[in-house]
């Protein structure tokens, strides 16, 4: 079998997605997600100009060799653009292999390690009362784990909380907006939020929280310690992770589990975090970390150090990535949890899929390959629209991490 054609589809059914479609001479095709929120066209160009010409004529079953070719052969390694492009090819090839062998991708990754994939939803509100009500709503929907984010008194906007009564989507059309941030106000409010939340809902649901890289290590250590009585499933991205040693300070001061990695691109971004057991969950996504071939290696390495997976699964990743993450999550032994932000009806129509949700768990389905397709005719009705993630500044105007 040989790859005969590959091309990029860019569409925007509510938000932008970049999809690679790879065809073979035996009639099989595979899909790979290449979406990089706010930098979509950079990945599309990288694929079209540099990657696609290099895979024509190759055997799609040789996923390991093709992965190494695209990673090592480019000389300039890693980075979000490169790794998203490699991931798109890699996932499309796994999809082709599953279809050609008439089996779901999870069987190619070792088969099922569990019956369902535990997922967590997102709850938010402009007040503690609204957050409590939203968590309870998701519990009624069947979720067993919920991430809680709250507006911070004294700040006009906050990560994880939509500005209007609509699903949260941080990317905005047009040029980047700017928001204001105060770690002091945040640290004062957040423990109180979870104290009231636990009192209202009890212990019957896992609670998670995303700090979104905004604290220093000692601030994060303080927050983790103050959150200990409320038994969080994890505290996510407490600090920027370029300095991996910063997590040592957090680990030494709190037993609140720590998760990080959604902006990581390779195992080297997490090597010390995992090896030193400074984190409990690695959150690398299929699309931003080079695909299933590389992510499986990350999971195997993490398993040696009691670190479990918790793949990023926001709506800035298409249903192709969600499907790949579910096949991955149901197969790897050290799976932890999967983020689940439901896509819009428009997105689901463009990307019909076999995966499903029931009573707190998601299931990849048993369709050959990934079980996701692309309605190219419908996708044409949603042309690309430039969008950016916000910019964050402290109250004194200093640019800080968003």
Coordinates of C-alpha atoms in Angstrom, one line a residue:
X1 CA 0.0 0.0 0.0
X2 CA 1.3 3.5 -0.8
X3 CA 0.2 7.0 0.0
X4 CA -1.0 8.7 -3.2
X5 CA -2.4 12.0 -2.1
X6 CA -2.7 14.2 1.0
X7 CA -4.2 17.6 1.4
X8 CA -5.3 20.1 4.1
X9 CA -8.9 21.1 4.9
X10 CA -9.4 24.4 6.9
X11 CA -12.8 25.2 8.2
X12 CA -14.5 27.1 11.0
X13 CA -17.8 25.6 12.2
X14 CA -17.9 27.9 15.2
X15 CA -14.1 27.8 15.5
X16 CA -11.2 27.0 13.3
X17 CA -10.0 23.5 12.6
X18 CA -7.1 22.2 10.4
X19 CA -7.5 18.7 9.1
X20 CA -5.1 16.6 7.1
X21 CA -6.6 13.9 4.8
X22 CA -4.3 11.1 3.5
X23 CA -5.3 8.8 0.7
X24 CA -3.8 5.5 -0.5
X25 CA -3.7 3.5 -3.7
X26 CA -6.0 0.8 -2.1
X27 CA -8.8 3.2 -1.4
X28 CA -8.3 3.8 2.3
X29 CA -8.0 7.3 3.7
X30 CA -7.2 8.6 7.1
X31 CA -7.7 11.9 9.0
X32 CA -5.4 13.8 11.3
X33 CA -6.0 17.0 13.3
X34 CA -3.4 19.8 12.9
X35 CA -5.2 22.5 14.7
X36 CA -3.1 25.0 16.7
X37 CA -5.3 27.6 18.3
X38 CA -4.4 31.1 17.0
X39 CA -1.7 29.8 14.6
X40 CA -3.7 27.5 12.3
X41 CA -2.4 28.8 9.0
X42 CA 1.2 28.3 10.1
X43 CA 0.6 24.5 10.5
X44 CA -1.4 24.3 7.3
X45 CA 1.5 25.9 5.4
X46 CA 4.0 23.7 7.1
X47 CA 2.0 20.6 6.0
X48 CA 1.3 21.8 2.5
X49 CA 4.7 23.1 1.6
X50 CA 7.1 20.8 3.5
X51 CA 5.5 17.6 4.8
X52 CA 3.0 16.4 2.3
X53 CA 5.5 16.1 -0.6
X54 CA 7.7 13.9 1.6
X55 CA 5.1 11.3 2.4
X56 CA 3.7 10.7 -1.1
X57 CA 4.7 7.2 -2.2
X58 CA 5.4 5.9 1.3
X59 CA 3.8 2.9 3.0
X60 CA 1.2 4.2 5.6
X61 CA 1.8 1.2 7.8
X62 CA 5.3 2.4 8.6
X63 CA 4.2 4.8 11.3
X64 CA 7.4 4.6 13.4
X65 CA 9.8 5.2 10.5
X66 CA 7.6 8.0 9.0
X67 CA 7.4 9.7 12.5
X68 CA 11.2 9.6 12.9
X69 CA 11.6 10.8 9.3
X70 CA 9.5 13.9 9.9
X71 CA 11.0 14.6 13.4
X72 CA 14.7 13.9 12.8
X73 CA 14.8 14.5 9.1
X74 CA 13.7 18.2 9.4
X75 CA 16.8 18.9 11.6
X76 CA 14.9 21.8 13.2
X77 CA 13.0 19.8 15.8
X78 CA 10.0 20.2 18.1
X79 CA 7.9 23.4 18.5
X80 CA 4.1 23.6 18.3
X81 CA 3.9 24.0 14.5
X82 CA 6.2 21.1 13.7
X83 CA 4.7 18.7 16.2
X84 CA 1.1 19.5 15.2
X85 CA 2.0 18.8 11.6
X86 CA 3.8 15.5 12.5
X87 CA 0.8 14.5 14.7
X88 CA -1.7 15.1 11.8
X89 CA 0.3 12.7 9.6
X90 CA 0.8 10.2 12.4
X91 CA -2.9 10.0 13.4
X92 CA -4.0 9.8 9.8
X93 CA -1.8 6.8 9.3
X94 CA -3.1 5.0 12.4
X95 CA -6.6 5.7 11.1
X96 CA -5.6 4.1 7.7
X97 CA -4.1 1.1 9.5
X98 CA -7.2 0.5 11.5
X99 CA -9.4 0.7 8.4
X100 CA -7.2 -1.6 6.4
X101 CA -7.1 -4.2 9.1
X102 CA -10.9 -3.7 9.9
X103 CA -10.3 -2.9 13.6
X104 CA -10.5 0.1 16.0
X105 CA -7.2 1.9 16.6
X106 CA -7.3 0.9 20.3
X107 CA -6.6 -2.7 19.2
X108 CA -3.5 -1.6 17.5
X109 CA -2.3 0.2 20.7
X110 CA -2.6 -3.0 22.8
X111 CA -6.4 -3.5 23.1
X112 CA -8.7 -2.3 25.9
X113 CA -7.3 -1.8 29.4
X114 CA -10.8 -0.6 30.6
X115 CA -14.4 -0.5 29.4
X116 CA -14.8 3.2 29.4
X117 CA -12.8 6.4 29.6
X118 CA -13.5 8.6 32.6
X119 CA -14.0 12.2 31.5
X120 CA -14.4 15.5 33.3
X121 CA -16.6 18.5 32.2
X122 CA -16.2 22.2 32.7
X123 CA -18.3 24.2 35.1
X124 CA -18.0 27.9 35.6
X125 CA -19.8 31.0 36.9
X126 CA -19.6 34.7 37.7
X127 CA -20.2 33.9 41.4
X128 CA -19.7 31.0 43.8
X129 CA -23.4 30.3 43.7
X130 CA -23.4 30.1 39.9
X131 CA -20.4 27.7 40.0
X132 CA -22.1 25.5 42.5
X133 CA -25.2 25.4 40.4
X134 CA -23.2 24.6 37.2
X135 CA -21.3 21.8 38.9
X136 CA -24.6 20.3 40.1
X137 CA -26.0 20.6 36.6
X138 CA -23.1 18.5 35.3
X139 CA -23.6 16.0 38.0
X140 CA -27.2 15.6 36.9
X141 CA -25.9 15.1 33.4
X142 CA -24.0 12.1 34.7
X143 CA -20.5 13.5 35.0
X144 CA -18.4 12.0 37.8
X145 CA -15.7 14.6 37.6
X146 CA -16.0 18.4 37.0
X147 CA -13.5 21.2 36.6
X148 CA -14.7 24.3 38.5
X149 CA -13.6 27.9 37.4
X150 CA -15.0 31.1 38.9
X151 CA -14.9 34.8 38.1
X152 CA -12.6 36.6 40.6
X153 CA -14.1 39.6 42.5
X154 CA -12.3 42.7 41.4
X155 CA -11.3 41.4 37.9
X156 CA -13.3 42.1 34.8
X157 CA -12.7 38.7 33.2
X158 CA -11.1 35.4 34.2
X159 CA -9.9 32.4 32.3
X160 CA -12.5 29.6 32.1
X161 CA -15.5 31.9 32.5
X162 CA -17.4 33.0 29.4
X163 CA -18.2 36.7 29.1
X164 CA -21.8 35.9 28.1
X165 CA -24.2 33.0 28.7
X166 CA -22.7 30.6 26.2
X167 CA -20.2 27.8 26.1
X168 CA -16.6 28.9 27.0
X169 CA -14.4 29.5 23.9
X170 CA -11.3 31.6 24.7
X171 CA -10.3 32.3 21.0
X172 CA -11.8 35.5 19.7
X173 CA -12.3 36.8 16.2
X174 CA -10.0 39.7 15.3
X175 CA -6.8 40.7 17.1
X176 CA -6.0 39.6 20.6
X177 CA -8.0 41.1 23.4
X178 CA -6.4 42.0 26.7
X179 CA -7.5 41.1 30.2
X180 CA -6.2 42.0 33.7
X181 CA -4.9 39.7 36.3
X182 CA -4.1 39.7 40.1
X183 CA -2.6 36.7 41.7
X184 CA -3.4 38.2 45.1
X185 CA -7.1 38.4 44.4
X186 CA -7.1 34.9 42.9
X187 CA -5.3 33.3 45.8
X188 CA -7.8 35.0 48.2
X189 CA -10.9 33.8 46.4
X190 CA -10.1 30.3 45.2
X191 CA -9.9 28.4 48.5
X192 CA -13.1 30.0 49.6
X193 CA -14.8 28.8 46.4
X194 CA -13.8 25.2 46.9
X195 CA -14.7 25.3 50.6
X196 CA -18.3 26.3 49.7
X197 CA -18.4 24.0 46.7
X198 CA -17.5 20.9 48.7
X199 CA -20.0 21.9 51.4
X200 CA -22.7 22.1 48.8
X201 CA -22.0 19.0 46.7
X202 CA -20.3 16.6 49.2
X203 CA -17.7 14.1 48.1
X204 CA -19.6 12.3 45.4
X205 CA -17.9 14.0 42.5
X206 CA -14.2 14.6 41.6
X207 CA -13.4 18.3 41.5
X208 CA -10.6 19.8 39.3
X209 CA -9.2 23.3 38.9
X210 CA -7.1 25.0 36.3
X211 CA -4.6 27.7 37.5
X212 CA -3.5 28.2 33.8
X213 CA 0.2 28.9 34.4
X214 CA -0.5 32.0 36.4
X215 CA 1.4 31.6 39.7
X216 CA 4.9 31.4 41.0
X217 CA 6.0 28.0 42.5
X218 CA 5.7 29.3 46.1
X219 CA 2.3 30.8 45.3
X220 CA 1.1 27.5 43.8
X221 CA 2.5 25.6 46.8
X222 CA 0.4 27.9 49.1
X223 CA -2.7 27.3 46.9
X224 CA -2.2 23.6 46.8
X225 CA -1.9 23.4 50.6
X226 CA -5.0 25.5 51.2
X227 CA -7.0 23.3 48.8
X228 CA -6.0 20.0 50.5
X229 CA -9.1 19.7 52.7
X230 CA -11.3 19.7 49.6
X231 CA -9.6 16.7 48.0
X232 CA -9.2 17.9 44.4
X233 CA -8.6 15.3 41.7
X234 CA -5.9 17.7 40.5
X235 CA -4.6 21.3 40.4
X236 CA -3.8 21.9 36.7
X237 CA -0.9 24.0 35.3
X238 CA 0.0 25.8 38.5
X239 CA 3.0 27.5 37.0
X240 CA 4.7 27.9 33.6
X241 CA 6.6 24.7 33.0
X242 CA 9.7 26.0 31.1
X243 CA 11.5 25.7 34.5
X244 CA 10.7 22.1 35.4
X245 CA 12.5 22.4 38.7
X246 CA 9.8 24.9 39.9
X247 CA 7.5 22.0 40.4
X248 CA 9.8 20.6 43.1
X249 CA 8.8 23.5 45.4
X250 CA 5.1 22.8 44.8
X251 CA 5.6 19.0 45.5
X252 CA 7.5 19.7 48.7
X253 CA 4.7 21.8 50.2
X254 CA 1.4 20.1 49.2
X255 CA -0.3 16.8 48.6
X256 CA -2.8 18.2 46.2
X257 CA -2.2 16.3 42.9
X258 CA -0.6 18.3 40.2
X259 CA -1.3 18.0 36.4
X260 CA 0.5 19.8 33.6
X261 CA 1.5 19.5 30.0
X262 CA -1.1 20.7 27.6
X263 CA 1.4 23.1 25.9
X264 CA 4.2 20.4 25.8
X265 CA 5.5 19.1 22.5
X266 CA 7.8 16.2 23.4
X267 CA 8.9 13.9 26.2
X268 CA 11.8 16.3 26.9
X269 CA 9.3 19.0 28.1
X270 CA 8.2 16.6 30.8
X271 CA 11.3 14.4 31.4
X272 CA 12.3 15.8 34.7
X273 CA 8.8 16.4 35.9
X274 CA 8.0 12.7 35.4
X275 CA 11.4 11.2 36.5
X276 CA 11.4 13.2 39.7
X277 CA 7.7 12.5 40.4
X278 CA 7.0 16.2 40.6
X279 CA 3.6 15.8 38.8
X280 CA 0.8 13.2 39.0
X281 CA -0.8 13.6 35.6
X282 CA 0.8 14.4 32.2
X283 CA -1.7 16.4 30.0
X284 CA 0.0 16.3 26.6
X285 CA -2.5 16.2 23.8
X286 CA -2.4 13.9 20.8
X287 CA -2.2 16.8 18.3
X288 CA 0.4 19.0 20.0
X289 CA 2.8 16.2 21.0
X290 CA 3.4 14.5 17.7
X291 CA 0.5 12.1 17.5
X292 CA -0.2 8.6 18.9
X293 CA 3.3 7.2 18.1
X294 CA 5.0 9.7 20.4
X295 CA 2.3 10.0 23.1
X296 CA 2.4 6.2 23.6
X297 CA 6.1 6.5 24.4
X298 CA 5.4 9.3 26.9
X299 CA 2.7 7.2 28.6
X300 CA 5.0 4.2 28.9
X301 CA 7.8 6.4 30.4
X302 CA 5.4 8.0 32.8
X303 CA 4.1 4.6 33.9
X304 CA 7.5 3.9 35.4
X305 CA 7.1 6.8 37.8
X306 CA 3.4 6.4 38.9
X307 CA 2.4 9.3 36.6
X308 CA -1.0 8.9 34.8
X309 CA -2.4 10.5 31.7
X310 CA -4.9 13.3 31.4
X311 CA -5.0 14.4 27.8
X312 CA -5.9 17.9 26.9
X313 CA -9.4 17.8 25.3
X314 CA -10.7 21.4 24.8
X315 CA -12.8 22.4 21.8
X316 CA -9.6 23.9 20.1
X317 CA -9.0 20.2 19.2
X318 CA -11.3 18.7 16.6
X319 CA -13.3 15.5 17.0
X320 CA -10.4 13.7 15.2
X321 CA -8.2 14.4 18.2
X322 CA -11.0 13.5 20.6
X323 CA -11.4 10.2 18.9
X324 CA -7.7 9.5 19.0
X325 CA -7.5 10.5 22.6
X326 CA -10.3 8.1 23.5
X327 CA -8.6 5.2 21.6
X328 CA -5.4 6.1 23.5
X329 CA -7.1 6.4 26.8
X330 CA -9.0 3.1 26.6
X331 CA -5.7 1.3 25.7
X332 CA -2.9 2.6 27.9
X333 CA -2.6 1.1 31.3
X334 CA -1.7 4.3 33.2
X335 CA -4.7 6.3 32.0
X336 CA -6.0 8.8 34.5
X337 CA -8.8 11.0 33.1
X338 CA -9.8 12.7 29.8
X339 CA -10.9 16.3 29.4
X340 CA -14.3 16.6 27.7
X341 CA -15.6 19.9 26.3
X342 CA -18.5 18.9 24.0
X343 CA -18.2 20.3 20.5
X344 CA -20.9 22.5 18.9
X345 CA -23.6 20.9 16.8
X346 CA -22.0 22.6 13.7
X347 CA -18.7 20.9 14.5
X348 CA -20.2 17.5 15.1
X349 CA -22.0 17.7 11.8
X350 CA -18.8 18.5 9.9
X351 CA -17.0 15.7 11.8
X352 CA -19.5 12.8 12.2
X353 CA -18.1 10.3 14.7
X354 CA -18.6 7.0 16.5
X355 CA -17.6 8.0 20.0
X356 CA -20.2 8.6 22.7
X357 CA -20.8 9.7 26.3
X358 CA -22.7 7.9 29.0
X359 CA -22.8 8.2 32.8
X360 CA -19.5 9.9 33.3
X361 CA -17.5 7.9 30.7
X362 CA -16.8 8.1 27.0
X363 CA -16.4 5.3 24.5
X364 CA -14.5 5.4 21.3
X365 CA -16.8 3.0 19.5
X366 CA -15.9 0.0 17.5
X367 CA -15.7 1.4 14.0
X368 CA -12.5 0.5 12.1
X369 CA -9.8 3.1 12.5
X370 CA -10.6 6.2 14.5
X371 CA -14.3 6.2 13.7
X372 CA -14.4 9.9 12.6
X373 CA -15.1 11.3 9.2
X374 CA -15.0 14.7 7.5
X375 CA -18.0 16.1 5.6
X376 CA -16.0 18.2 3.1
X377 CA -19.0 19.6 1.4
X378 CA -20.4 20.9 4.7
X379 CA -17.0 22.1 5.8
X380 CA -16.9 24.5 2.8
X381 CA -19.8 26.4 4.3
X382 CA -17.6 27.4 7.2
X383 CA -14.6 29.3 5.9
X384 CA -11.6 30.1 8.1
X385 CA -11.8 33.2 10.2
X386 CA -8.7 34.5 11.9
X387 CA -8.9 34.3 15.7
X388 CA -6.5 34.8 18.7
X389 CA -6.3 33.8 22.3
X390 CA -6.3 36.7 24.8
X391 CA -3.3 38.6 26.2
X392 CA -3.0 38.9 30.0
X393 CA -1.6 41.8 32.0
X394 CA -1.2 42.4 35.7
X395 CA -3.1 45.3 37.2
X396 CA 0.0 47.5 36.8
X397 CA 0.2 46.7 33.1
X398 CA 3.0 44.1 33.1
X399 CA 2.4 41.4 30.5
X400 CA 2.1 38.0 32.2
X401 CA 1.1 34.4 31.3
X402 CA -2.4 33.9 30.0

